[in-house]
Tab-separated table of C-alpha atoms in Angstrom:
chain	number	residue	atom	x	y	z
A	1	MET	CA	-22.579	51.199	-20.588
A	2	THR	CA	-23.358	47.496	-20.707
A	3	ALA	CA	-22.478	45.042	-17.933
A	4	GLU	CA	-19.882	43.442	-20.234
A	5	GLU	CA	-18.269	46.829	-20.912
A	6	GLU	CA	-18.214	47.653	-17.167
A	7	LYS	CA	-16.536	44.324	-16.457
A	8	ASN	CA	-13.740	45.120	-18.941
A	9	VAL	CA	-13.057	48.653	-17.710
A	10	GLY	CA	-9.361	49.075	-16.868
A	11	GLN	CA	-8.337	45.823	-18.558
A	12	GLU	CA	-5.940	45.511	-21.485
A	13	PRO	CA	-7.459	44.305	-24.776
A	14	VAL	CA	-7.816	40.515	-24.790
A	15	SER	CA	-5.783	38.712	-27.456
A	16	THR	CA	-7.757	36.571	-29.891
A	17	GLU	CA	-4.629	34.815	-31.121
A	18	GLY	CA	-4.467	31.032	-30.854
A	19	GLU	CA	-6.564	27.897	-31.255
A	20	ASP	CA	-9.785	27.665	-29.284
A	21	VAL	CA	-9.393	24.397	-27.314
A	22	THR	CA	-12.681	24.585	-25.378
A	23	LEU	CA	-15.436	22.054	-26.071
A	24	LYS	CA	-17.968	24.877	-26.494
A	25	LYS	CA	-15.669	26.786	-28.861
A	26	ASP	CA	-16.514	29.971	-26.970
A	27	GLY	CA	-12.983	31.396	-27.062
A	28	GLY	CA	-12.527	30.823	-23.346
A	29	VAL	CA	-9.130	29.127	-23.697
A	30	LEU	CA	-6.881	30.073	-26.616
A	31	LYS	CA	-3.684	28.097	-27.163
A	32	VAL	CA	-0.531	28.981	-29.087
A	33	ILE	CA	2.233	26.372	-29.423
A	34	LYS	CA	5.648	28.012	-28.913
A	35	LYS	CA	7.656	24.762	-29.093
A	36	GLU	CA	6.417	21.482	-30.550
A	37	GLY	CA	6.465	18.387	-28.356
A	38	SER	CA	7.498	14.857	-29.261
A	39	GLY	CA	5.401	11.808	-30.127
A	40	THR	CA	1.659	11.646	-30.562
A	41	GLU	CA	0.454	10.790	-27.059
A	42	THR	CA	-1.234	13.349	-24.829
A	43	PRO	CA	-2.263	13.053	-21.146
A	44	MET	CA	-5.551	11.406	-20.193
A	45	THR	CA	-7.957	12.198	-17.369
A	46	GLY	CA	-6.467	11.091	-14.052
A	47	ASP	CA	-2.870	11.158	-15.321
A	48	LYS	CA	-0.326	12.867	-13.101
A	49	VAL	CA	1.343	15.617	-15.147
A	50	PHE	CA	4.583	17.490	-14.463
A	51	VAL	CA	4.947	21.061	-15.747
A	52	HIS	CA	6.727	24.378	-15.415
A	53	TYR	CA	4.615	27.513	-15.806
A	54	THR	CA	4.602	31.291	-15.593
A	55	GLY	CA	1.353	33.214	-15.040
A	56	GLU	CA	0.798	36.839	-16.076
A	57	LEU	CA	-1.956	39.413	-16.011
A	58	LEU	CA	-2.791	41.183	-19.292
A	59	ASP	CA	-0.573	44.108	-18.285
A	60	GLY	CA	2.442	41.788	-18.095
A	61	THR	CA	2.556	41.496	-14.283
A	62	VAL	CA	3.865	38.047	-13.309
A	63	PHE	CA	1.760	36.731	-10.411
A	64	ASP	CA	3.237	33.211	-10.142
A	65	SER	CA	6.048	31.110	-11.626
A	66	SER	CA	7.257	27.595	-10.850
A	67	ARG	CA	10.468	28.434	-12.705
A	68	ASP	CA	11.285	31.146	-10.163
A	69	ARG	CA	10.976	28.485	-7.456
A	70	ASN	CA	12.928	25.981	-9.589
A	71	ASP	CA	10.306	23.410	-8.657
A	72	LYS	CA	8.141	21.596	-11.211
A	73	PHE	CA	4.423	21.583	-10.477
A	74	SER	CA	2.400	18.361	-10.637
A	75	PHE	CA	-1.329	17.636	-10.521
A	76	GLU	CA	-3.883	15.010	-11.581
A	77	LEU	CA	-5.460	16.023	-14.853
A	78	GLY	CA	-9.222	16.456	-15.013
A	79	LYS	CA	-9.736	16.112	-11.255
A	80	GLY	CA	-10.464	19.790	-10.563
A	81	GLN	CA	-7.142	20.337	-8.772
A	82	VAL	CA	-6.340	23.359	-10.997
A	83	ILE	CA	-8.324	25.988	-12.879
A	84	GLN	CA	-10.521	24.678	-15.680
A	85	ALA	CA	-8.356	26.240	-18.400
A	86	TRP	CA	-5.392	24.131	-17.300
A	87	ASP	CA	-7.366	20.868	-17.329
A	88	ILE	CA	-8.492	21.696	-20.870
A	89	ALA	CA	-5.184	22.944	-22.305
A	90	VAL	CA	-2.729	20.488	-20.737
A	91	ALA	CA	-4.843	17.585	-22.047
A	92	THR	CA	-3.885	18.712	-25.582
A	93	MET	CA	-0.125	18.874	-24.961
A	94	LYS	CA	2.687	16.451	-25.831
A	95	ILE	CA	5.833	15.824	-23.804
A	96	GLY	CA	8.366	18.616	-24.384
A	97	GLU	CA	5.747	21.023	-25.711
A	98	VAL	CA	5.748	24.671	-24.638
A	99	CYS	CA	2.552	26.635	-25.172
A	100	GLN	CA	0.895	29.896	-24.234
A	101	ILE	CA	-2.757	29.900	-23.181
A	102	THR	CA	-5.050	32.887	-22.743
A	103	CYS	CA	-7.841	32.167	-20.252
A	104	LYS	CA	-11.057	34.088	-19.840
A	105	PRO	CA	-12.211	34.637	-16.219
A	106	GLU	CA	-14.885	31.936	-16.407
A	107	TYR	CA	-12.132	29.380	-17.124
A	108	ALA	CA	-9.806	30.859	-14.478
A	109	TYR	CA	-10.729	32.511	-11.163
A	110	GLY	CA	-14.035	34.071	-12.196
A	111	ALA	CA	-15.692	37.102	-10.684
A	112	SER	CA	-13.981	36.608	-7.304
A	113	GLY	CA	-10.408	36.481	-8.552
A	114	SER	CA	-7.719	35.239	-6.164
A	115	PRO	CA	-6.701	38.180	-3.961
A	116	PRO	CA	-4.331	39.800	-3.574
A	117	LYS	CA	-2.505	38.829	-6.769
A	118	ILE	CA	-5.376	38.147	-9.172
A	119	PRO	CA	-8.156	40.756	-9.395
A	120	PRO	CA	-11.819	39.939	-10.078
A	121	ASN	CA	-12.816	39.040	-13.657
A	122	ALA	CA	-9.166	38.764	-14.726
A	123	THR	CA	-8.105	37.275	-18.048
A	124	LEU	CA	-4.847	35.386	-17.491
A	125	ILE	CA	-1.952	34.321	-19.691
A	126	PHE	CA	0.126	31.235	-18.890
A	127	GLU	CA	3.216	29.794	-20.487
A	128	ILE	CA	3.298	26.047	-19.767
A	129	GLU	CA	5.930	23.410	-20.528
A	130	LEU	CA	4.956	19.734	-20.197
A	131	PHE	CA	7.795	17.494	-19.011
A	132	ASP	CA	6.080	14.170	-18.300
A	133	PHE	CA	2.839	12.417	-17.446
A	134	LYS	CA	1.944	9.024	-16.051
A	135	GLY	CA	-1.202	7.048	-15.300
A	136	GLU	CA	-2.932	6.884	-11.933
A	137	ASP	CA	-1.527	4.219	-9.588
A	138	LEU	CA	-4.405	2.393	-7.861
A	139	THR	CA	-2.324	0.120	-5.614
A	140	ASP	CA	-2.432	0.811	-1.877
A	141	ASP	CA	1.329	1.314	-1.616
A	142	GLU	CA	1.701	2.958	-5.064
A	143	ASN	CA	4.085	0.305	-6.375
A	144	GLY	CA	3.084	0.726	-10.022
A	145	GLY	CA	1.233	-2.606	-10.108
A	146	ILE	CA	-2.125	-1.201	-11.315
A	147	ILE	CA	-2.011	1.821	-13.621
A	148	ARG	CA	-5.317	3.273	-14.850
A	149	ARG	CA	-5.655	5.890	-17.605
A	150	ILE	CA	-9.111	7.285	-18.363
A	151	ARG	CA	-9.811	7.541	-22.093
A	152	LYS	CA	-13.401	8.646	-21.622
A	153	LYS	CA	-14.818	10.073	-18.425
A	154	GLY	CA	-17.966	8.492	-16.998
A	155	GLU	CA	-21.425	9.988	-16.642
A	156	SER	CA	-21.672	10.511	-12.879
A	157	TYR	CA	-19.706	10.332	-9.647
A	158	ALA	CA	-21.362	7.092	-8.444
A	159	LYS	CA	-19.072	4.042	-8.364
A	160	PRO	CA	-19.635	0.313	-7.741
A	161	ASN	CA	-18.966	-1.121	-4.283
A	162	GLU	CA	-18.047	-4.604	-3.070
A	163	GLY	CA	-20.793	-7.015	-4.075
A	164	SER	CA	-22.133	-4.796	-6.896
A	165	LEU	CA	-23.388	-6.547	-10.005
A	166	VAL	CA	-21.384	-4.978	-12.870
A	167	GLU	CA	-21.530	-5.270	-16.639
A	168	ILE	CA	-18.264	-4.492	-18.406
A	169	HIS	CA	-16.634	-4.885	-21.792
A	170	LEU	CA	-12.979	-5.811	-21.656
A	171	GLU	CA	-10.215	-6.460	-24.140
A	172	GLY	CA	-7.053	-8.029	-22.758
A	173	LYS	CA	-3.622	-8.099	-24.378
A	174	CYS	CA	-0.416	-9.930	-23.473
A	175	ASN	CA	2.764	-9.089	-25.379
A	176	GLY	CA	0.637	-7.218	-27.922
A	177	LYS	CA	-1.649	-10.183	-28.633
A	178	VAL	CA	-5.382	-10.063	-27.804
A	179	PHE	CA	-6.332	-12.961	-25.506
A	180	ASP	CA	-9.735	-11.791	-24.251
A	181	ASP	CA	-12.485	-9.679	-25.868
A	182	ARG	CA	-16.015	-9.932	-24.426
A	183	ASP	CA	-18.919	-8.468	-22.503
A	184	VAL	CA	-19.249	-9.994	-19.054
A	185	THR	CA	-21.539	-9.547	-16.040
A	186	PHE	CA	-20.308	-10.565	-12.587
A	187	GLU	CA	-20.440	-9.660	-8.914
A	188	LEU	CA	-17.514	-7.674	-7.535
A	189	GLY	CA	-15.630	-10.088	-5.309
A	190	ASP	CA	-16.138	-12.986	-7.713
A	191	CYS	CA	-13.999	-11.858	-10.665
A	192	GLU	CA	-11.620	-14.804	-10.732
A	193	SER	CA	-14.515	-17.208	-11.326
A	194	PHE	CA	-14.878	-15.425	-14.686
A	195	ASP	CA	-11.142	-15.482	-15.542
A	196	ILE	CA	-10.810	-11.798	-14.705
A	197	PRO	CA	-7.740	-10.738	-12.668
A	198	HIS	CA	-8.350	-9.148	-9.263
A	199	GLY	CA	-6.451	-6.066	-10.482
A	200	ILE	CA	-9.288	-5.369	-12.932
A	201	GLU	CA	-11.774	-5.594	-10.076
A	202	THR	CA	-9.778	-2.944	-8.204
A	203	VAL	CA	-10.055	-0.668	-11.241
A	204	VAL	CA	-13.781	-1.264	-11.785
A	205	LYS	CA	-14.481	-0.141	-8.202
A	206	GLN	CA	-12.989	3.247	-9.153
A	207	MET	CA	-14.892	3.655	-12.414
A	208	GLU	CA	-18.012	5.628	-13.273
A	209	ARG	CA	-20.808	4.365	-15.507
A	210	GLY	CA	-19.801	4.773	-19.168
A	211	GLU	CA	-16.131	5.276	-18.359
A	212	GLU	CA	-13.512	3.801	-20.692
A	213	SER	CA	-10.072	3.121	-19.222
A	214	LEU	CA	-6.736	1.708	-20.307
A	215	VAL	CA	-5.283	-0.517	-17.559
A	216	LEU	CA	-1.737	-1.832	-17.141
A	217	LEU	CA	-1.324	-4.731	-14.701
A	218	LYS	CA	1.888	-6.146	-13.288
A	219	SER	CA	1.766	-9.939	-12.958
A	220	LYS	CA	1.146	-9.710	-9.189
A	221	TYR	CA	-2.251	-8.141	-9.957
A	222	GLY	CA	-2.913	-10.275	-13.040
A	223	PHE	CA	-2.709	-14.064	-13.134
A	224	ARG	CA	0.442	-14.115	-10.948
A	225	SER	CA	2.908	-17.003	-11.068
A	226	GLU	CA	0.172	-19.474	-12.015
A	227	GLY	CA	-0.697	-17.826	-15.341
A	228	ASN	CA	-3.946	-18.835	-17.048
A	229	ALA	CA	-3.721	-21.825	-19.405
A	230	LYS	CA	-7.304	-21.352	-20.595
A	231	LEU	CA	-6.511	-17.849	-21.881
A	232	GLY	CA	-2.965	-18.716	-22.938
A	233	ILE	CA	-1.320	-16.483	-20.322
A	234	PRO	CA	2.147	-17.659	-19.202
A	235	PRO	CA	3.312	-17.342	-15.566
A	236	ASN	CA	4.409	-13.902	-14.290
A	237	ALA	CA	3.026	-12.072	-17.343
A	238	ASP	CA	2.219	-8.335	-17.348
A	239	LEU	CA	-1.118	-7.500	-18.985
A	240	GLN	CA	-2.881	-4.628	-20.712
A	241	TYR	CA	-6.663	-4.184	-20.687
A	242	GLU	CA	-9.182	-1.794	-22.159
A	243	VAL	CA	-12.214	-1.716	-19.863
A	244	THR	CA	-15.613	-0.067	-20.280
A	245	LEU	CA	-18.068	-0.012	-17.378
A	246	LYS	CA	-21.414	-0.353	-19.161
A	247	SER	CA	-23.673	-0.512	-16.092
A	248	PHE	CA	-23.798	-1.583	-12.455
A	249	GLU	CA	-26.219	-2.219	-9.610
A	250	LYS	CA	-24.804	-1.241	-6.251
A	251	ALA	CA	-24.924	-3.711	-3.384
A	252	LYS	CA	-26.691	-2.572	-0.238
A	253	GLU	CA	-24.397	-1.047	2.359
A	254	SER	CA	-24.571	-2.431	5.889
A	255	TRP	CA	-26.416	0.634	7.214
A	256	GLU	CA	-29.114	0.159	4.557
A	257	MET	CA	-29.956	-3.382	5.704
A	258	SER	CA	-32.286	-4.457	8.496
A	259	THR	CA	-31.128	-7.033	11.062
A	260	GLU	CA	-33.379	-9.606	9.421
A	261	GLU	CA	-31.789	-8.939	6.034
A	262	LYS	CA	-28.278	-9.212	7.474
A	263	LEU	CA	-29.025	-12.580	9.077
A	264	GLU	CA	-30.715	-13.895	5.941
A	265	GLN	CA	-27.972	-12.705	3.610
A	266	GLY	CA	-25.325	-13.859	6.085
A	267	SER	CA	-26.524	-17.455	5.793
A	268	ILE	CA	-26.560	-17.211	1.992
A	269	VAL	CA	-23.018	-15.840	1.636
A	270	LYS	CA	-21.738	-18.335	4.216
A	271	GLU	CA	-22.888	-21.193	1.991
A	272	LYS	CA	-21.451	-19.429	-1.044
A	273	GLY	CA	-18.106	-19.014	0.723
A	274	THR	CA	-18.075	-22.665	1.742
A	275	GLN	CA	-18.624	-23.709	-1.875
A	276	TYR	CA	-15.710	-21.523	-2.988
A	277	PHE	CA	-13.541	-23.064	-0.244
A	278	LYS	CA	-14.344	-26.582	-1.438
A	279	GLU	CA	-13.368	-25.541	-4.973
A	280	GLY	CA	-10.045	-24.161	-3.721
A	281	LYS	CA	-11.078	-20.556	-4.504
A	282	TYR	CA	-9.895	-19.183	-1.193
A	283	LYS	CA	-9.790	-15.496	-2.139
A	284	GLN	CA	-13.400	-15.586	-3.323
A	285	ALA	CA	-14.367	-17.400	-0.116
A	286	VAL	CA	-12.660	-14.688	1.957
A	287	VAL	CA	-14.769	-12.011	0.235
A	288	GLN	CA	-17.974	-13.836	1.224
A	289	TYR	CA	-17.008	-14.457	4.847
A	290	LYS	CA	-15.894	-10.849	5.250
A	291	LYS	CA	-19.389	-9.708	4.317
A	292	ILE	CA	-20.784	-11.486	7.376
A	293	VAL	CA	-18.248	-9.756	9.633
A	294	GLN	CA	-18.989	-6.370	8.046
A	295	TRP	CA	-22.751	-6.776	8.436
A	296	LEU	CA	-22.888	-8.174	11.972
A	297	GLU	CA	-19.731	-7.164	13.848
A	298	HIS	CA	-21.189	-3.897	15.147
A	299	GLU	CA	-24.790	-5.031	15.459
A	300	THR	CA	-25.861	-4.312	19.038
A	301	GLY	CA	-28.964	-4.741	21.149
A	302	LEU	CA	-29.947	-8.107	19.687
A	303	LEU	CA	-31.953	-10.424	21.878
A	304	GLY	CA	-32.925	-14.075	21.966
A	305	ASP	CA	-32.917	-15.974	18.689
A	306	GLU	CA	-31.496	-13.058	16.662
A	307	ASP	CA	-28.556	-12.696	19.035
A	308	SER	CA	-27.820	-16.446	18.906
A	309	LYS	CA	-27.959	-16.510	15.093
A	310	ALA	CA	-25.737	-13.433	14.742
A	311	LYS	CA	-23.156	-14.838	17.137
A	312	ALA	CA	-23.142	-18.217	15.359
A	313	LEU	CA	-22.680	-16.551	11.960
A	314	ARG	CA	-19.871	-14.320	13.205
A	315	LEU	CA	-18.090	-17.248	14.846
A	316	ALA	CA	-18.390	-19.330	11.663
A	317	ALA	CA	-17.144	-16.410	9.553
A	318	HIS	CA	-13.995	-15.884	11.669
A	319	LEU	CA	-13.260	-19.622	11.831
A	320	ASN	CA	-13.691	-19.991	8.076
A	321	LEU	CA	-11.580	-16.907	7.398
A	322	ALA	CA	-8.828	-18.489	9.494
A	323	ALA	CA	-9.111	-21.701	7.451
A	324	CYS	CA	-8.838	-19.725	4.189
A	325	TYR	CA	-5.835	-17.725	5.393
A	326	LEU	CA	-4.068	-20.915	6.479
A	327	LYS	CA	-4.544	-22.334	2.991
A	328	MET	CA	-3.199	-19.072	1.549
A	329	LYS	CA	-0.264	-19.141	4.017
A	330	GLU	CA	-1.366	-15.753	5.394
A	331	PHE	CA	-0.531	-16.892	8.922
A	332	VAL	CA	-0.730	-13.499	10.651
A	333	LEU	CA	-4.229	-12.901	9.271
A	334	ALA	CA	-5.190	-16.455	10.261
A	335	GLY	CA	-4.065	-15.781	13.827
A	336	GLU	CA	-6.064	-12.538	13.955
A	337	SER	CA	-9.210	-14.318	12.759
A	338	CYS	CA	-8.750	-16.970	15.445
A	339	ASP	CA	-8.376	-14.253	18.081
A	340	LYS	CA	-11.726	-12.799	16.959
A	341	ALA	CA	-13.328	-16.245	17.154
A	342	LEU	CA	-11.916	-16.818	20.645
A	343	GLU	CA	-13.475	-13.534	21.785
A	344	LEU	CA	-16.822	-15.102	20.926
A	345	ASP	CA	-15.999	-18.582	22.294
A	346	SER	CA	-12.834	-18.865	24.379
A	347	ASN	CA	-12.968	-22.686	24.294
A	348	SER	CA	-13.636	-23.106	20.587
A	349	GLU	CA	-11.853	-26.279	19.494
A	350	LYS	CA	-11.371	-25.102	15.909
A	351	ALA	CA	-10.224	-21.608	16.926
A	352	LEU	CA	-7.612	-22.943	19.357
A	353	PHE	CA	-6.345	-25.559	16.891
A	354	ARG	CA	-6.136	-23.134	13.951
A	355	HIS	CA	-4.461	-20.550	16.156
A	356	GLY	CA	-1.818	-23.164	16.919
A	357	GLU	CA	-1.360	-23.821	13.191
A	358	ALA	CA	-1.015	-20.080	12.556
A	359	MET	CA	1.613	-19.806	15.308
A	360	LEU	CA	3.554	-22.694	13.775
A	361	GLY	CA	3.408	-20.825	10.469
A	362	VAL	CA	5.169	-17.802	11.977
A	363	ASN	CA	7.559	-20.057	13.961
A	364	GLU	CA	6.061	-19.192	17.357
A	365	VAL	CA	6.498	-22.817	18.437
A	366	GLU	CA	6.068	-22.325	22.201
A	367	GLN	CA	2.739	-20.566	21.690
A	368	ALA	CA	1.665	-23.184	19.153
A	369	ARG	CA	2.400	-25.982	21.628
A	370	ALA	CA	0.417	-24.163	24.332
A	371	ASP	CA	-2.558	-23.871	21.922
A	372	PHE	CA	-2.492	-27.582	21.046
A	373	GLN	CA	-2.075	-28.538	24.691
A	374	LYS	CA	-5.187	-26.537	25.577
A	375	VAL	CA	-7.106	-28.275	22.778
A	376	LEU	CA	-6.052	-31.651	24.182
A	377	GLN	CA	-6.927	-30.574	27.719
A	378	LEU	CA	-10.449	-29.524	26.660
A	379	TYR	CA	-10.939	-32.206	24.004
A	380	PRO	CA	-8.860	-35.294	24.955
A	381	SER	CA	-9.999	-37.254	21.898
A	382	ASN	CA	-8.484	-34.741	19.436
A	383	LYS	CA	-5.758	-36.852	17.808
A	384	ALA	CA	-4.640	-34.055	15.480
A	385	ALA	CA	-3.747	-31.873	18.482
A	386	ARG	CA	-1.715	-34.716	19.993
A	387	THR	CA	0.174	-35.108	16.694
A	388	GLN	CA	0.851	-31.366	16.489
A	389	ILE	CA	2.209	-31.330	20.058
A	390	ALA	CA	4.733	-33.971	18.978
A	391	VAL	CA	5.639	-31.781	15.967
A	392	CYS	CA	6.181	-28.815	18.299
A	393	GLN	CA	8.327	-30.890	20.683
A	394	LYS	CA	10.500	-31.999	17.783
A	395	LYS	CA	10.883	-28.425	16.504
A	396	LEU	CA	11.758	-27.137	19.978
A	397	LYS	CA	14.348	-29.893	20.439
A	398	GLU	CA	15.893	-29.092	17.048
A	399	GLN	CA	15.985	-25.406	17.955
A	400	HIS	CA	17.566	-26.217	21.336
A	401	GLU	CA	20.295	-28.281	19.674
A	402	LYS	CA	20.906	-25.544	17.151
A	403	ASP	CA	21.148	-22.901	19.884
A	404	LYS	CA	23.425	-25.126	21.923
A	405	LYS	CA	25.767	-25.488	18.966
A	406	ILE	CA	25.737	-21.753	18.210
A	407	TYR	CA	26.370	-20.721	21.825
A	408	GLY	CA	28.907	-23.527	22.299
A	409	ASN	CA	30.966	-22.164	19.428
A	410	MET	CA	30.548	-18.658	20.782
A	411	PHE	CA	31.790	-19.613	24.268
A	412	GLN	CA	34.717	-21.494	22.712
A	413	LYS	CA	35.750	-18.357	20.839
A	414	PHE	CA	35.467	-16.285	24.034
A	415	ALA	CA	37.657	-18.803	25.877
A	416	GLU	CA	40.299	-18.722	23.130
A	417	ARG	CA	40.324	-14.942	23.195
A	418	ASP	CA	40.687	-14.834	26.979
A	419	ALA	CA	43.569	-17.308	26.805
A	420	LYS	CA	45.394	-15.117	24.326
A	421	LEU	CA	44.908	-12.060	26.523
A	422	GLU	CA	46.123	-13.962	29.568
A	423	ALA	CA	49.261	-15.041	27.687
A	424	LEU	CA	50.067	-11.412	26.951
A	425	LYS	CA	49.793	-10.219	30.581
A	426	PRO	CA	53.204	-11.434	31.916
A	427	LYS	CA	55.001	-9.623	29.095
A	428	VAL	CA	53.305	-6.376	29.916
A	429	GLY	CA	54.003	-6.893	33.629
A	430	SER	CA	57.720	-7.492	33.029
A	431	LYS	CA	58.000	-4.314	31.075
A	432	VAL	CA	56.268	-2.374	33.838
A	433	GLU	CA	58.604	-3.849	36.489
A	434	GLU	CA	61.734	-3.005	34.458
A	435	GLU	CA	60.597	0.586	33.998
A	436	LYS	CA	59.809	0.876	37.723
A	437	LYS	CA	63.327	-0.343	38.619
A	438	GLU	CA	64.855	2.059	36.118
A	439	SER	CA	62.843	4.876	37.634
A	440	GLN	CA	63.993	3.958	41.161
A	441	ILE	CA	67.666	3.956	40.119
A	442	THR	CA	67.253	7.376	38.513
A	443	ASP	CA	65.515	8.718	41.622
A	444	ARG	CA	68.326	7.519	43.886
A	445	GLY	CA	70.913	9.348	41.821
A	446	ASP	CA	68.974	12.567	41.833
A	447	ASP	CA	69.381	15.338	44.379
A	448	HIS	CA	65.560	15.615	44.583
A	449	THR	CA	64.066	12.223	45.560
A	450	THR	CA	60.496	11.439	44.582
A	451	GLU	CA	58.131	10.293	47.282
A	452	VAL	CA	54.626	8.978	46.594
A	453	ASP	CA	51.808	9.959	48.911
A	454	SER	CA	49.913	6.872	49.978
A	455	ASN	CA	46.696	8.799	49.347
A	456	GLU	CA	47.539	9.545	45.696
A	457	ASP	CA	45.568	7.831	42.966
A	458	PRO	CA	47.735	5.032	41.526
A	459	MET	CA	46.053	5.408	38.145
A	460	GLN	CA	46.963	9.058	37.969
A	461	ILE	CA	50.579	8.193	38.762
A	462	THR	CA	50.656	5.638	35.956
A	463	GLU	CA	49.257	8.155	33.490
A	464	GLN	CA	51.723	10.795	34.538
A	465	ASN	CA	54.624	8.376	33.977
A	466	GLY	CA	53.326	7.662	30.434
A	467	LEU	CA	52.111	4.069	31.085
A	468	ASN	CA	48.587	3.509	29.658
A	469	ASP	CA	46.708	0.222	29.663
């Protein structure tokens, strides 16, 4: 008996019915459509798909069913989250389609099986219904702003990193009209200098060489409220791109660089960031300054000239980041950058002043005034700090007057309420006195007089007589 015959001992005959949907056409996954779906679109690699399924052995034993749990199953197609047969078959389905697939062991659980329900070398039969699919959301908070769908998978698992030199082809559409169609080479972190939205840069960082993707961008991740007059993009426009990553050269990671390289490159990117700042390209400048922080923040054991240069670069990076964030009205981030700078130089004039500006931005006026006062104390000739102190004083006075008015009205309302309550008291008292007199008259006419113990709780007596405050 051959090894193949031994493997099939005890198994039911394998059905050869259905279309072979494997790339090799080896009969490993056979598909029969039991109910046609709608439309022409099928899921792409990376799409999240939603299905119901029932799995059986060849003898008809059901080993799993999402229908029995009344809970649809979802997974990301082509990411190896399910058996290979599913990644292959579901990629051919349309929404609403119901199909049956027969999977050979090598496309299912192989020689090991999945004990205790699935024996070794088991051929499996699944009935699958596809309900929906949607592209992969690449935003941090999954708000639907950047949707990527992979039309063609890349060649390897390597991906570009920040600072990589990438070559891409892109075709951009707005309201169905092509506005951009070109090959372009640029450094990741510098996309907007090439009229490429930062949302595309986010996608490219997740792509493999040779990959082709369809990208949907909400305006926040496109050209935002400014639009792009050069490309004919109106404000707040959603965009669609087709992107192919043709090649890339990865930037060196921090751990791959020597101290000498970090200091040399730090000076270069500092100048590059400063040029971006002068051009009003604050986001691109931030990318450059962040590189310095990434390279040098955890560099330890430096001595002499190297230590002085590293500290000077780090201080400049944090100060310049604060300046960028102030321009971008990212006041919290500006304050954090100033805090980092002050850790390096607690009396830094620029750090103290920009920290005060950041505090004004978040309406922390007292703290802002304290920052500007310290600047003036350390640097008496700083006229800008003197001006900002006056601004803070004015804001504090305005806030004081506003609070005074609010609390004045509040106290007036309390006084009016108390007056009304006071006016009601005599009426309540009169009623109490009348009822007491009535009670005394009744007691005198009764054979059993009521005497009150001086130690008895007056409140309890009131409650017993039915009088509640």
